[in-house]
C-alpha positions as a printed Julia matrix, in Angstrom:
309×3 Matrix{Float64}:
  0.0    0.0     0.0
  1.36   3.43   -0.95
  2.1    5.97    1.74
 -0.22   8.98    2.15
  0.41  11.98   -0.11
  3.12  14.33    1.17
  2.11  17.3     3.29
  1.8   20.22    0.82
  4.13  22.39    2.93
  7.01  19.96    2.5
  7.53  20.78   -1.17
  8.18  24.46   -0.5
  9.81  24.25    2.93
 13.11  26.15    3.05
 14.18  25.92    6.69
 14.22  22.52    8.43
 15.04  22.56   12.14
 16.18  19.51   14.09
 15.16  18.92   17.7
 16.31  15.85   19.68
 13.39  13.57   20.53
 14.98  12.9    23.89
 14.44  16.58   24.86
 10.65  17.14   24.97
 11.25  20.38   26.85
 12.53  21.8    23.58
  9.67  20.71   21.32
  7.6   23.85   21.81
 10.67  26.02   21.2
 11.29  24.19   17.94
  7.71  24.72   16.77
  7.93  28.43   17.66
 11.36  28.99   16.09
  9.98  30.07   12.72
 11.18  27.14   10.64
  9.06  25.79    7.81
  9.54  22.22    9.06
 10.56  20.68   12.38
 12.4   17.35   12.39
 12.03  15.46   15.67
 15.14  13.31   15.71
 15.23   9.73   16.96
 18.62   9.02   15.37
 21.95  10.84   15.7
 21.06  13.28   18.49
 19.82  10.44   20.74
 22.45   8.37   22.6
 22.34   4.64   21.93
 21.09   3.9    25.42
 18.29   6.48   25.28
 16.39   5.38   22.17
 13.45   3.91   24.08
 13.31   6.97   26.32
 13.22   9.21   23.23
 10.28   7.3    21.76
  8.39   7.52   25.05
  9.05  11.24   25.27
  7.83  11.81   21.73
  4.7    9.71   22.25
  3.8   11.51   25.48
  4.47  15.04   24.25
  3.06  14.71   20.73
 -0.53  15.84   21.35
  0.48  18.7    23.64
  3.63  20.13   22.04
  3.6   18.94   18.45
  0.16  17.74   17.42
 -1.39  21.2    16.94
  1.38  22.19   14.51
  0.1   19.56   12.09
 -3.25  21.32   11.69
 -2.7   25.0    12.55
 -2.54  27.3     9.53
  0.95  28.69    9.1
  2.56  26.26   11.52
  5.57  24.16   10.58
  5.26  20.71    9.09
  6.38  18.18   11.72
  8.39  15.17   10.57
 10.29  12.47   12.41
 13.77  11.19   11.63
 13.73   7.49   12.37
 16.76   5.26   12.65
 18.09   3.59    9.51
 16.08   0.68    8.13
 18.89  -1.74    9.07
 19.13  -0.44   12.65
 17.58  -2.51   15.46
 15.51   0.5    16.56
 13.79   0.96   13.21
 10.82  -1.34   13.81
  9.81   0.44   17.03
 10.41   3.86   15.45
  8.18   2.89   12.55
  5.41   1.61   14.83
  5.46   4.9    16.71
  5.21   6.89   13.47
  2.21   4.86   12.36
  0.55   5.76   15.65
  1.41   9.48   15.61
  1.03  10.31   11.92
  3.82  12.82   11.2
  3.8   14.73    7.92
  6.67  12.52    6.72
  9.62  10.53    8.0
 13.27  11.28    7.32
 15.04   8.04    6.46
 18.79   8.1     7.16
 21.11   5.89    5.11
 18.48   5.6     2.36
 20.35   3.64   -0.27
 17.72   2.11   -2.59
 14.12   2.22   -3.68
 13.57  -0.86   -1.53
 14.68   1.1     1.54
 12.27   3.92    0.73
  9.29   1.68   -0.01
  9.83  -0.44    3.08
 10.06   2.65    5.27
  6.92   4.17    3.75
  4.97   0.98    4.35
  6.3    0.48    7.88
  5.84   4.1     8.97
  2.63   4.85    7.07
  4.05   8.16    5.87
  5.83   9.72    2.88
  9.6    9.39    3.02
 12.29  12.05    2.86
 15.38  10.02    1.89
 18.58  11.3     3.5
 21.32  10.77    0.93
 24.5   10.35    2.97
 26.4    7.3     1.69
 28.33   6.33   -1.4
 25.87   3.5    -2.06
 23.02   6.01   -2.09
 24.8    8.06   -4.74
 25.4    5.0    -6.89
 21.68   4.1    -6.74
 20.32   7.65   -6.63
 18.19   7.07   -9.72
 16.09   4.45   -7.93
 15.85   6.48   -4.72
 14.69   9.63   -6.5
 12.42   7.7    -8.84
 10.58   5.87   -6.06
  7.01   7.17   -5.8
  7.2    7.18   -1.99
 10.11   9.67   -2.07
  8.73  13.12   -1.25
 11.97  15.13   -1.42
 15.7   14.4    -1.21
 17.78  15.59    1.75
 21.57  15.86    1.62
 23.66  14.4     4.46
 27.01  15.97    3.66
 28.71  15.27    6.99
 28.09  11.52    6.91
 28.81  11.36    3.19
 32.21  13.0     3.67
 33.0   10.39    6.31
 31.86   7.54    4.06
 33.91   8.85    1.13
 36.94   9.61    3.3
 37.18  13.26    2.17
 37.88  16.36    4.24
 37.53  19.05    1.57
 33.91  20.17    1.27
 34.44  20.85   -2.44
 34.82  17.09   -2.92
 31.06  16.85   -2.3
 30.11  19.21   -5.12
 29.5   16.42   -7.61
 27.14  14.78   -5.1
 25.25  18.05   -4.7
 24.87  18.29   -8.45
 23.62  14.7    -8.54
 20.84  15.48   -6.06
 19.75  18.54   -8.02
 19.77  16.69  -11.36
 17.9   13.66  -10.1
 15.32  15.78   -8.29
 14.61  17.7   -11.48
 14.55  14.58  -13.63
 11.97  12.86  -11.42
  9.9   16.0   -10.8
 10.7   16.17   -7.11
 10.94  19.52   -5.31
 14.47  20.95   -5.19
 16.57  19.01   -2.65
 17.41  20.21    0.86
 21.06  20.93    1.69
 22.81  19.46    4.72
 23.68  21.06    8.03
 26.24  23.72    8.87
 28.01  22.26   11.9
 29.22  25.62   13.23
 26.13  25.85   15.39
 26.25  29.52   16.39
 28.04  30.91   13.32
 25.08  32.4    11.51
 27.33  33.92    8.84
 28.59  30.46    7.95
 25.02  29.15    7.76
 24.06  32.05    5.49
 27.06  31.49    3.22
 26.34  27.78    2.97
 22.67  28.47    2.26
 23.52  31.0    -0.46
 25.78  28.47   -2.11
 23.07  25.81   -1.88
 20.6   28.14   -3.55
 23.04  28.81   -6.41
 23.51  25.07   -6.85
 19.75  24.58   -7.23
 18.78  23.45   -3.72
 15.49  24.65   -2.31
 16.2   24.56    1.42
 18.63  23.67    4.17
 18.75  21.64    7.37
 19.33  23.65   10.55
 20.69  22.45   13.88
 20.02  25.58   15.95
 17.23  28.18   15.97
 19.76  30.96   15.31
 20.42  29.44   11.88
 16.79  29.6    10.77
 16.6   33.32    9.95
 20.05  33.28    8.32
 19.08  30.41    6.04
 15.67  31.91    5.21
 17.31  35.21    4.32
 19.86  33.56    2.05
 17.14  31.77    0.09
 14.86  34.8    -0.18
 15.22  36.68   -3.5
 16.92  40.08   -3.4
 14.79  43.16   -4.18
 16.67  43.63   -7.46
 15.81  40.06   -8.47
 12.13  40.63   -7.7
 12.16  43.84   -9.74
 13.79  42.0   -12.65
 11.24  39.19  -12.49
  8.29  41.59  -12.47
  9.74  43.43  -15.44
 10.21  40.19  -17.35
  6.61  39.1   -16.77
  5.29  42.52  -17.7
  7.27  42.49  -20.95
  6.1   38.96  -21.69
  2.48  39.93  -21.1
  2.83  42.89  -23.47
  4.44  40.71  -26.13
  1.69  38.11  -25.77
 -1.01  40.74  -26.13
  0.69  41.96  -29.31
  0.95  38.44  -30.7
  4.76  38.46  -30.6
  7.12  35.64  -29.64
 10.46  36.21  -27.94
 11.17  39.88  -27.24
 14.1   41.9   -25.92
 14.08  43.89  -22.68
 17.07  45.96  -21.57
 19.25  43.98  -23.93
 18.04  40.6   -22.62
 16.09  38.17  -24.77
 12.9   37.1   -23.07
 11.62  33.69  -24.09
  9.8   30.84  -22.34
 12.65  29.66  -20.03
 13.36  33.24  -18.92
  9.68  33.85  -18.21
  9.41  30.62  -16.24
 12.51  31.5   -14.19
 10.97  34.88  -13.38
  7.68  33.28  -12.38
  9.39  30.8   -10.06
 11.46  33.56   -8.48
  8.33  35.57   -7.69
  6.69  32.49   -6.21
  9.71  32.02   -3.95
  9.58  35.69   -2.96
  5.9   35.33   -2.1
  6.59  32.29    0.1
  9.41  34.15    1.86
  7.1   37.1     2.44
  4.62  34.89    4.28
  7.02  34.71    7.2
  8.81  31.36    7.01
 12.0   30.99    8.99
 12.47  34.21   10.96
 12.16  33.18   14.58
 14.64  32.41   17.33
 13.23  30.64   20.34
 16.43  29.87   22.17
 18.75  26.9    22.07
 17.31  23.6    20.98
 20.46  21.62   20.36
 22.25  20.26   17.33
 21.31  17.19   15.38
 24.53  15.56   16.42
 24.6   16.25   20.14
 22.06  18.05   22.27
 23.32  21.14   24.09
 21.92  22.81   27.22
 19.05  25.21   26.8
 19.98  28.9    27.0
């Protein structure tokens, strides 16, 4: 049986904020932080001996701290990162997700269409495959082409470890692969990985700006302070918005006159240029609706929870 259709907010979500499942005291802060999506993490941010405790905490706090966000207009989409399909904790994570009904599940170490389908069936939710291994890159066509895949996420830190590289530029070909495969299989633009410098908002903004240039549509965040920086980097500049409006106005005039491609300020305006302008204005409209501008205090990184401020 196919998983439910993805939450509509997931396709356009730009800022994705992790919160450790083992810290229910931080759930409400995560929801209020201004991110477009909140990822309650049962994997990396939870110590091996606290997995059961994390599931209990999530189950107990879901209706009070997280459940309303699934239905409130303008609230973030709430998803759960389960443990990898081969991990011993996966079955219990999946059973919990079937009970709670998150908007989607993030599947770490997603390496094949079989992984994605099995997770969708077990969890009863659309899957956000986290591409973070060499095997995933080799089989990216099947992962992206699986109908249960809602959107690809990039796990650059784990991928660098798996590949044995220390230069971030060595991951550029992988980034390009995610963008190409997402476009080829009509998925939303992929989501870039984390910036591990938790409180360096300039670094998060730089990384987000690069991700946008590469064709990504969002970025994972590990601290509330990164949310506004990432949202700002993905939001179109005023000059870009002005250009896009001018392009559409010129295209409308040309269409009314029965003309094809026209020139505006020395630039040829044809169908691809018009479509790029239209998409840019759509992104500007989404950014103007207030996604990703809050800061509700420390929530903790995806890798290791830190004390609340």
